[in-house]
Amino acid sequence: MIHRIADKTLITIITAAAIVFTYEDVAAVHVASLLLMILCILSSDIISHRYTPFVMAVISIVTTIVNPIFAFSIIGCVYLFMYRRDVCGYVCAGVMALLPFGINLSTRGSLLIMLISLVAGYIAFNTSLSLTKVTTSMNKYDEARQEARDAANKRREMREKTENDIYTARLKERNRIAREIHDNVGHQITRVIVQMQALKIINKDPNVGTQLDSVSETLDLAMTGIRRSVHELHDDSIDLAIGVNDIAKTLPERFKVDISTSIESPADNTTKTAILGIIKEACTNISKHSNGDKVRIEVVENASFWRVLIHDNGKCPEREYSLSSTSTSDGHGIGLSNIYDRASSMGGRVNIKSGSSGFDVLATLPKTK
């Protein structure tokens, strides 16, 4: 933009000097010719249209025919046509530059206008070419930046996916180890404990009985430790977000499930069990009774509480359920009571209501400190 202003200022100064040089006594008509030239050279900035140069060329030719002094406006038209940098513009610029020789104008004036037109055309061509190169370079730079951002986003997504896969695999492995300990070592120790109890019953030797009691006590302690370890491994292997998705997969295929989780910190085992239990009961209820086709599950962690929402779009009678007791008056009683029990056991609240827009289960559970 700065280059174009400088170019047009330079051409205006040269044209004004040429008018003064050609005509010793400068009158109002000469000033009008200079103003028309300035209007021509600025017209593309005032009205940005592909036909603007042609309109100004017609105006310039008509005014020049009426009064040859307006031939200086041709310089502005040549600038406009050369700035286009196309074959049509080149041809029109050449015709306009030669036009002064076909009117009643002095040879010196015609040569001067043609010379200034050539200079104006050269300036317009170079400026247009430079701006095009700058624009192309900026576009390439923007494309390179966008490609770099896309590549960075892809790398971040791949890294997050890899970390999530590793985390999921770790959780599954912990669960597998817990299951192996429970099914193999736990069962074998239980078998030994039973056998020891049988030996204690049939044994009559007091000395041997004392030794058997000691072994039995040791086995009981070992079994208690194994149960504790298995319980901790199993609880730690439950990821809340993964658990929600696993439960959602149990819904019939006719439901379109939308899951939204906002979990900033890992939940303790009691909270995870309660949340997943509420969602499982609600999904079971939906599978049995809902006539809808969409389910939305939300688990949101706030500063002091967890918010759990399960909604399906099945049409139901308008009703808000009271769960202050352990039973309700309809066929949903057991599942809804279980939801209430799980929430109340943690000091939370449950709001269940139905209507034409669907069935909602909203539970809020306080965060443990």
CSV table of C-alpha atoms in Angstrom, one decimal:
chain,number,residue,atom,x,y,z
A,1,MET,CA,0.0,0.0,0.0
A,2,ILE,CA,2.9,2.4,0.9
A,3,HIS,CA,4.6,1.6,-2.4
A,4,ARG,CA,1.4,2.4,-4.4
A,5,ILE,CA,1.0,5.8,-2.6
A,6,ALA,CA,4.6,6.6,-3.3
A,7,ASP,CA,4.2,5.7,-7.0
A,8,LYS,CA,1.0,7.7,-7.4
A,9,THR,CA,2.6,10.7,-5.7
A,10,LEU,CA,5.6,10.6,-7.9
A,11,ILE,CA,3.5,10.3,-11.1
A,12,THR,CA,1.3,13.2,-10.0
A,13,ILE,CA,4.4,15.4,-9.4
A,14,ILE,CA,5.9,14.5,-12.8
A,15,THR,CA,2.6,15.2,-14.5
A,16,ALA,CA,2.2,18.6,-12.8
A,17,ALA,CA,5.7,19.5,-13.8
A,18,ALA,CA,5.0,18.4,-17.4
A,19,ILE,CA,1.9,20.6,-17.5
A,20,VAL,CA,3.8,23.6,-16.2
A,21,PHE,CA,6.6,22.9,-18.7
A,22,THR,CA,4.2,22.5,-21.7
A,23,TYR,CA,2.0,25.5,-20.9
A,24,GLU,CA,3.7,28.7,-19.7
A,25,ASP,CA,0.4,30.2,-18.5
A,26,VAL,CA,-1.3,27.6,-16.3
A,27,ALA,CA,-5.1,28.1,-16.2
A,28,ALA,CA,-8.0,26.4,-14.4
A,29,VAL,CA,-8.4,23.9,-17.3
A,30,HIS,CA,-4.8,22.7,-16.7
A,31,VAL,CA,-5.5,22.1,-13.1
A,32,ALA,CA,-8.7,20.3,-14.1
A,33,SER,CA,-6.6,18.0,-16.4
A,34,LEU,CA,-4.3,17.2,-13.5
A,35,LEU,CA,-7.2,16.5,-11.2
A,36,LEU,CA,-8.7,14.2,-13.8
A,37,MET,CA,-5.4,12.3,-14.0
A,38,ILE,CA,-5.3,12.0,-10.2
A,39,LEU,CA,-8.9,10.7,-10.3
A,40,CYS,CA,-7.9,8.1,-12.9
A,41,ILE,CA,-4.9,6.9,-10.9
A,42,LEU,CA,-6.9,6.7,-7.7
A,43,SER,CA,-10.1,5.2,-9.2
A,44,SER,CA,-9.1,1.6,-8.6
A,45,ASP,CA,-8.7,2.4,-4.9
A,46,ILE,CA,-12.1,4.1,-4.7
A,47,ILE,CA,-14.0,1.5,-6.7
A,48,SER,CA,-12.3,-1.9,-6.9
A,49,HIS,CA,-13.8,-3.5,-10.0
A,50,ARG,CA,-12.3,-5.1,-13.1
A,51,TYR,CA,-14.0,-2.6,-15.4
A,52,THR,CA,-12.9,0.5,-13.5
A,53,PRO,CA,-9.8,1.1,-15.9
A,54,PHE,CA,-12.1,0.9,-18.9
A,55,VAL,CA,-14.6,3.4,-17.5
A,56,MET,CA,-11.9,5.9,-16.7
A,57,ALA,CA,-10.3,5.4,-20.1
A,58,VAL,CA,-13.7,6.2,-21.8
A,59,ILE,CA,-14.0,9.3,-19.6
A,60,SER,CA,-10.4,10.4,-20.4
A,61,ILE,CA,-10.9,9.9,-24.2
A,62,VAL,CA,-14.2,11.8,-24.2
A,63,THR,CA,-12.7,14.8,-22.3
A,64,THR,CA,-9.6,14.8,-24.4
A,65,ILE,CA,-11.6,14.9,-27.6
A,66,VAL,CA,-13.6,17.9,-26.1
A,67,ASN,CA,-10.4,19.6,-25.0
A,68,PRO,CA,-6.9,18.2,-25.9
A,69,ILE,CA,-5.5,19.7,-22.6
A,70,PHE,CA,-7.2,16.8,-20.8
A,71,ALA,CA,-4.9,14.4,-22.6
A,72,PHE,CA,-2.7,14.3,-19.5
A,73,SER,CA,-5.4,12.2,-17.8
A,74,ILE,CA,-4.2,9.4,-20.2
A,75,ILE,CA,-1.2,8.9,-17.9
A,76,GLY,CA,-3.4,7.7,-15.1
A,77,CYS,CA,-5.2,5.3,-17.5
A,78,VAL,CA,-1.9,3.8,-18.6
A,79,TYR,CA,-1.0,3.2,-15.0
A,80,LEU,CA,-4.3,1.4,-14.3
A,81,PHE,CA,-4.0,-0.9,-17.3
A,82,MET,CA,-0.3,-1.8,-16.7
A,83,TYR,CA,-1.1,-2.6,-13.0
A,84,ARG,CA,-3.4,-5.3,-14.3
A,85,ARG,CA,-0.5,-7.2,-15.8
A,86,ASP,CA,-2.5,-9.0,-18.5
A,87,VAL,CA,-2.6,-9.0,-22.3
A,88,CYS,CA,-5.7,-6.8,-22.5
A,89,GLY,CA,-4.2,-4.3,-20.1
A,90,TYR,CA,-1.0,-4.1,-22.1
A,91,VAL,CA,-2.8,-3.5,-25.4
A,92,CYS,CA,-5.1,-0.9,-23.9
A,93,ALA,CA,-2.1,0.8,-22.2
A,94,GLY,CA,-0.3,1.0,-25.6
A,95,VAL,CA,-3.3,2.4,-27.3
A,96,MET,CA,-3.8,5.0,-24.6
A,97,ALA,CA,-0.1,6.0,-24.8
A,98,LEU,CA,-0.3,6.6,-28.5
A,99,LEU,CA,-3.7,8.5,-28.3
A,100,PRO,CA,-2.2,12.0,-27.9
A,101,PHE,CA,-0.7,11.8,-31.4
A,102,GLY,CA,-4.2,11.4,-32.9
A,103,ILE,CA,-5.6,14.6,-31.4
A,104,ASN,CA,-5.0,18.3,-31.8
A,105,LEU,CA,-2.0,18.5,-29.5
A,106,SER,CA,1.5,19.8,-30.0
A,107,THR,CA,4.2,17.3,-30.8
A,108,ARG,CA,6.2,18.2,-27.7
A,109,GLY,CA,3.1,17.7,-25.6
A,110,SER,CA,2.3,14.4,-27.2
A,111,LEU,CA,5.9,13.1,-26.7
A,112,LEU,CA,5.9,14.3,-23.1
A,113,ILE,CA,2.6,12.5,-22.3
A,114,MET,CA,3.8,9.3,-24.0
A,115,LEU,CA,7.1,9.4,-22.1
A,116,ILE,CA,5.4,10.0,-18.8
A,117,SER,CA,2.9,7.2,-19.7
A,118,LEU,CA,5.7,4.8,-20.3
A,119,VAL,CA,7.3,5.7,-16.9
A,120,ALA,CA,3.9,5.4,-15.2
A,121,GLY,CA,3.3,2.0,-16.9
A,122,TYR,CA,6.8,0.7,-15.9
A,123,ILE,CA,6.2,1.8,-12.2
A,124,ALA,CA,2.8,0.2,-12.2
A,125,PHE,CA,4.1,-3.1,-13.6
A,126,ASN,CA,7.0,-3.3,-11.1
A,127,THR,CA,4.8,-2.4,-8.1
A,128,SER,CA,2.2,-4.9,-9.1
A,129,LEU,CA,4.8,-7.6,-9.7
A,130,SER,CA,6.4,-6.9,-6.3
A,131,LEU,CA,3.1,-6.9,-4.4
A,132,THR,CA,2.2,-10.2,-6.1
A,133,LYS,CA,5.5,-11.8,-5.0
A,134,VAL,CA,5.0,-10.5,-1.5
A,135,THR,CA,1.5,-11.8,-1.4
A,136,THR,CA,2.7,-15.2,-2.7
A,137,SER,CA,5.4,-15.3,-0.1
A,138,MET,CA,3.0,-14.5,2.7
A,139,ASN,CA,0.6,-17.1,1.5
A,140,LYS,CA,3.4,-19.7,1.4
A,141,TYR,CA,4.5,-18.6,4.8
A,142,ASP,CA,0.9,-18.9,6.1
A,143,GLU,CA,0.6,-22.3,4.6
A,144,ALA,CA,3.9,-23.4,6.1
A,145,ARG,CA,2.7,-22.2,9.5
A,146,GLN,CA,-0.6,-24.0,9.1
A,147,GLU,CA,1.1,-27.2,8.1
A,148,ALA,CA,3.4,-26.8,11.1
A,149,ARG,CA,0.4,-26.3,13.4
A,150,ASP,CA,-1.3,-29.3,11.9
A,151,ALA,CA,1.8,-31.5,12.3
A,152,ALA,CA,2.1,-30.3,15.9
A,153,ASN,CA,-1.5,-31.2,16.6
A,154,LYS,CA,-1.1,-34.6,15.0
A,155,ARG,CA,2.0,-35.3,17.1
A,156,ARG,CA,0.1,-34.2,20.2
A,157,GLU,CA,-2.9,-36.4,19.3
A,158,MET,CA,-0.6,-39.3,18.6
A,159,ARG,CA,1.3,-38.8,21.9
A,160,GLU,CA,-2.0,-38.5,23.9
A,161,LYS,CA,-3.3,-41.6,22.1
A,162,THR,CA,-0.1,-43.5,22.9
A,163,GLU,CA,-0.2,-42.4,26.5
A,164,ASN,CA,-3.8,-43.4,26.8
A,165,ASP,CA,-3.1,-46.8,25.2
A,166,ILE,CA,-0.2,-47.4,27.6
A,167,TYR,CA,-2.4,-46.3,30.6
A,168,THR,CA,-5.2,-48.6,29.5
A,169,ALA,CA,-2.8,-51.5,28.9
A,170,ARG,CA,-1.4,-50.9,32.4
A,171,LEU,CA,-4.9,-50.9,34.0
A,172,LYS,CA,-5.8,-54.1,32.1
A,173,GLU,CA,-2.5,-55.8,33.2
A,174,ARG,CA,-3.2,-54.8,36.8
A,175,ASN,CA,-6.7,-56.3,36.5
A,176,ARG,CA,-5.3,-59.4,35.0
A,177,ILE,CA,-2.7,-59.8,37.7
A,178,ALA,CA,-5.4,-59.3,40.4
A,179,ARG,CA,-7.6,-61.9,38.7
A,180,GLU,CA,-4.7,-64.4,38.4
A,181,ILE,CA,-3.8,-64.0,42.1
A,182,HIS,CA,-7.4,-64.5,43.1
A,183,ASP,CA,-8.1,-67.4,40.8
A,184,ASN,CA,-4.9,-69.3,41.3
A,185,VAL,CA,-2.9,-68.4,44.5
A,186,GLY,CA,-6.0,-67.4,46.5
A,187,HIS,CA,-7.9,-70.6,45.6
A,188,GLN,CA,-4.8,-72.8,46.4
A,189,ILE,CA,-4.3,-71.1,49.8
A,190,THR,CA,-8.0,-71.5,50.5
A,191,ARG,CA,-7.7,-75.2,49.7
A,192,VAL,CA,-4.7,-75.5,52.1
A,193,ILE,CA,-6.6,-73.7,54.9
A,194,VAL,CA,-9.5,-76.1,54.5
A,195,GLN,CA,-7.1,-79.1,54.6
A,196,MET,CA,-5.5,-77.7,57.7
A,197,GLN,CA,-8.9,-77.4,59.4
A,198,ALA,CA,-9.6,-81.0,58.5
A,199,LEU,CA,-6.2,-82.1,59.9
A,200,LYS,CA,-6.9,-80.2,63.2
A,201,ILE,CA,-10.2,-82.1,63.6
A,202,ILE,CA,-8.7,-85.5,63.1
A,203,ASN,CA,-5.5,-84.8,65.0
A,204,LYS,CA,-5.3,-86.2,68.6
A,205,ASP,CA,-1.7,-85.2,69.4
A,206,PRO,CA,-1.6,-81.9,71.4
A,207,ASN,CA,1.9,-81.0,70.2
A,208,VAL,CA,1.0,-81.4,66.6
A,209,GLY,CA,-2.3,-79.5,67.2
A,210,THR,CA,-0.2,-76.5,68.4
A,211,GLN,CA,1.9,-76.5,65.3
A,212,LEU,CA,-1.3,-76.9,63.1
A,213,ASP,CA,-2.8,-73.8,64.8
A,214,SER,CA,0.3,-71.8,64.1
A,215,VAL,CA,0.3,-72.8,60.4
A,216,SER,CA,-3.4,-72.1,60.2
A,217,GLU,CA,-2.9,-68.6,61.6
A,218,THR,CA,0.0,-67.9,59.2
A,219,LEU,CA,-2.2,-69.1,56.3
A,220,ASP,CA,-5.1,-66.9,57.4
A,221,LEU,CA,-2.7,-63.9,57.6
A,222,ALA,CA,-1.4,-64.7,54.1
A,223,MET,CA,-4.9,-65.0,52.7
A,224,THR,CA,-6.0,-61.7,54.3
A,225,GLY,CA,-3.0,-60.0,52.7
A,226,ILE,CA,-3.8,-61.6,49.3
A,227,ARG,CA,-7.4,-60.4,49.5
A,228,ARG,CA,-6.3,-56.9,50.4
A,229,SER,CA,-3.7,-56.8,47.6
A,230,VAL,CA,-6.2,-58.2,45.0
A,231,HIS,CA,-8.8,-55.7,46.2
A,232,GLU,CA,-6.4,-52.7,45.9
A,233,LEU,CA,-5.1,-53.9,42.5
A,234,HIS,CA,-8.7,-54.3,41.2
A,235,ASP,CA,-9.8,-51.0,42.5
A,236,ASP,CA,-6.8,-49.1,41.1
A,237,SER,CA,-7.3,-50.8,37.7
A,238,ILE,CA,-10.7,-49.2,37.3
A,239,ASP,CA,-10.4,-45.9,35.2
A,240,LEU,CA,-13.5,-43.9,35.6
A,241,ALA,CA,-13.7,-42.7,32.0
A,242,ILE,CA,-13.0,-46.1,30.6
A,243,GLY,CA,-15.5,-47.6,33.0
A,244,VAL,CA,-18.2,-45.3,31.8
A,245,ASN,CA,-17.5,-46.2,28.1
A,246,ASP,CA,-17.5,-49.9,29.0
A,247,ILE,CA,-21.0,-49.6,30.6
A,248,ALA,CA,-22.3,-47.6,27.6
A,249,LYS,CA,-21.3,-50.4,25.3
A,250,THR,CA,-23.8,-52.7,27.1
A,251,LEU,CA,-26.7,-50.6,25.8
A,252,PRO,CA,-28.6,-52.0,22.8
A,253,GLU,CA,-27.5,-50.9,19.4
A,254,ARG,CA,-30.6,-48.9,18.8
A,255,PHE,CA,-29.4,-46.2,21.1
A,256,LYS,CA,-27.0,-43.5,20.0
A,257,VAL,CA,-24.9,-42.8,23.0
A,258,ASP,CA,-23.2,-39.5,23.7
A,259,ILE,CA,-20.6,-39.5,26.5
A,260,SER,CA,-19.1,-36.4,28.0
A,261,THR,CA,-16.5,-36.6,30.9
A,262,SER,CA,-14.7,-33.8,32.5
A,263,ILE,CA,-12.4,-35.4,35.0
A,264,GLU,CA,-9.4,-33.4,36.3
A,265,SER,CA,-8.1,-35.7,39.0
A,266,PRO,CA,-8.3,-39.4,39.8
A,267,ALA,CA,-11.3,-40.4,41.9
A,268,ASP,CA,-11.0,-42.6,44.9
A,269,ASN,CA,-12.2,-46.2,44.7
A,270,THR,CA,-15.4,-45.5,46.7
A,271,THR,CA,-16.4,-42.7,44.4
A,272,LYS,CA,-15.6,-44.6,41.3
A,273,THR,CA,-17.6,-47.6,42.5
A,274,ALA,CA,-20.6,-45.3,43.3
A,275,ILE,CA,-20.5,-43.4,40.0
A,276,LEU,CA,-20.1,-46.5,37.9
A,277,GLY,CA,-22.8,-48.3,39.9
A,278,ILE,CA,-25.3,-45.4,39.4
A,279,ILE,CA,-24.6,-45.3,35.6
A,280,LYS,CA,-24.9,-49.1,35.3
A,281,GLU,CA,-28.3,-49.1,37.1
A,282,ALA,CA,-29.5,-46.2,34.9
A,283,CYS,CA,-28.4,-47.9,31.7
A,284,THR,CA,-30.0,-51.1,32.8
A,285,ASN,CA,-33.2,-49.2,33.4
A,286,ILE,CA,-33.0,-47.6,30.0
A,287,SER,CA,-32.4,-50.9,28.2
A,288,LYS,CA,-35.5,-52.4,29.8
A,289,HIS,CA,-38.0,-49.6,29.7
A,290,SER,CA,-36.9,-46.7,27.4
A,291,ASN,CA,-38.7,-46.2,24.0
A,292,GLY,CA,-36.1,-43.6,22.9
A,293,ASP,CA,-33.1,-43.9,20.7
A,294,LYS,CA,-30.6,-41.4,22.2
A,295,VAL,CA,-28.7,-41.6,25.5
A,296,ARG,CA,-26.4,-38.9,27.0
A,297,ILE,CA,-24.1,-39.7,29.9
A,298,GLU,CA,-22.2,-36.9,31.6
A,299,VAL,CA,-19.6,-37.2,34.5
A,300,VAL,CA,-18.3,-33.8,35.6
A,301,GLU,CA,-15.8,-33.1,38.4
A,302,ASN,CA,-16.4,-29.8,40.2
A,303,ALA,CA,-14.4,-28.2,43.0
A,304,SER,CA,-16.4,-29.9,45.8
A,305,PHE,CA,-18.6,-32.5,44.2
A,306,TRP,CA,-19.2,-34.9,41.3
A,307,ARG,CA,-22.1,-34.4,38.9
A,308,VAL,CA,-23.5,-37.5,37.1
A,309,LEU,CA,-26.3,-37.2,34.5
A,310,ILE,CA,-27.9,-40.0,32.5
A,311,HIS,CA,-30.6,-38.9,30.1
A,312,ASP,CA,-32.6,-40.8,27.4
A,313,ASN,CA,-35.1,-39.2,25.0
A,314,GLY,CA,-37.8,-41.8,25.5
A,315,LYS,CA,-41.2,-40.3,26.1
A,316,CYS,CA,-42.6,-40.8,29.6
A,317,PRO,CA,-45.4,-39.4,31.8
A,318,GLU,CA,-44.6,-36.2,33.6
A,319,ARG,CA,-43.3,-37.2,37.0
A,320,GLU,CA,-40.7,-36.4,39.6
A,321,TYR,CA,-39.7,-39.4,41.7
A,322,SER,CA,-39.4,-39.3,45.5
A,323,LEU,CA,-36.6,-41.6,46.7
A,324,SER,CA,-36.7,-40.8,50.4
A,325,SER,CA,-37.7,-44.5,51.0
A,326,THR,CA,-36.3,-47.8,49.8
A,327,SER,CA,-39.2,-48.5,47.4
A,328,THR,CA,-41.2,-46.8,44.7
A,329,SER,CA,-44.6,-47.6,43.4
A,330,ASP,CA,-43.8,-48.6,39.8
A,331,GLY,CA,-41.7,-51.3,38.0
A,332,HIS,CA,-38.5,-49.2,38.2
A,333,GLY,CA,-38.4,-49.6,42.0
A,334,ILE,CA,-35.4,-51.8,42.5
A,335,GLY,CA,-33.0,-50.0,40.1
A,336,LEU,CA,-34.0,-46.5,41.2
A,337,SER,CA,-33.7,-47.5,44.9
A,338,ASN,CA,-30.2,-48.9,44.2
A,339,ILE,CA,-29.2,-45.5,42.7
A,340,TYR,CA,-30.6,-43.7,45.7
A,341,ASP,CA,-28.7,-46.1,48.1
A,342,ARG,CA,-25.4,-45.6,46.3
A,343,ALA,CA,-25.7,-41.8,46.3
A,344,SER,CA,-27.0,-41.5,49.9
A,345,SER,CA,-24.2,-43.8,51.1
A,346,MET,CA,-21.7,-41.1,50.1
A,347,GLY,CA,-23.8,-38.2,51.4
A,348,GLY,CA,-25.0,-37.3,47.9
A,349,ARG,CA,-28.4,-36.5,46.4
A,350,VAL,CA,-30.4,-37.9,43.5
A,351,ASN,CA,-33.0,-36.2,41.4
A,352,ILE,CA,-35.0,-38.4,39.0
A,353,LYS,CA,-37.7,-37.1,36.7
A,354,SER,CA,-39.5,-38.1,33.5
A,355,GLY,CA,-41.5,-36.3,30.9
A,356,SER,CA,-42.1,-35.8,27.2
A,357,SER,CA,-38.4,-34.8,26.7
A,358,GLY,CA,-37.2,-38.0,28.3
A,359,PHE,CA,-36.0,-39.6,31.5
A,360,ASP,CA,-33.3,-37.9,33.6
A,361,VAL,CA,-31.2,-39.3,36.5
A,362,LEU,CA,-29.1,-36.6,38.1
A,363,ALA,CA,-26.8,-37.4,41.0
A,364,THR,CA,-24.5,-35.2,42.9
A,365,LEU,CA,-21.8,-36.8,45.1
A,366,PRO,CA,-19.5,-34.8,47.4
A,367,LYS,CA,-15.8,-35.2,46.9
A,368,THR,CA,-14.0,-36.9,49.7
A,369,LYS,CA,-11.1,-35.0,51.3
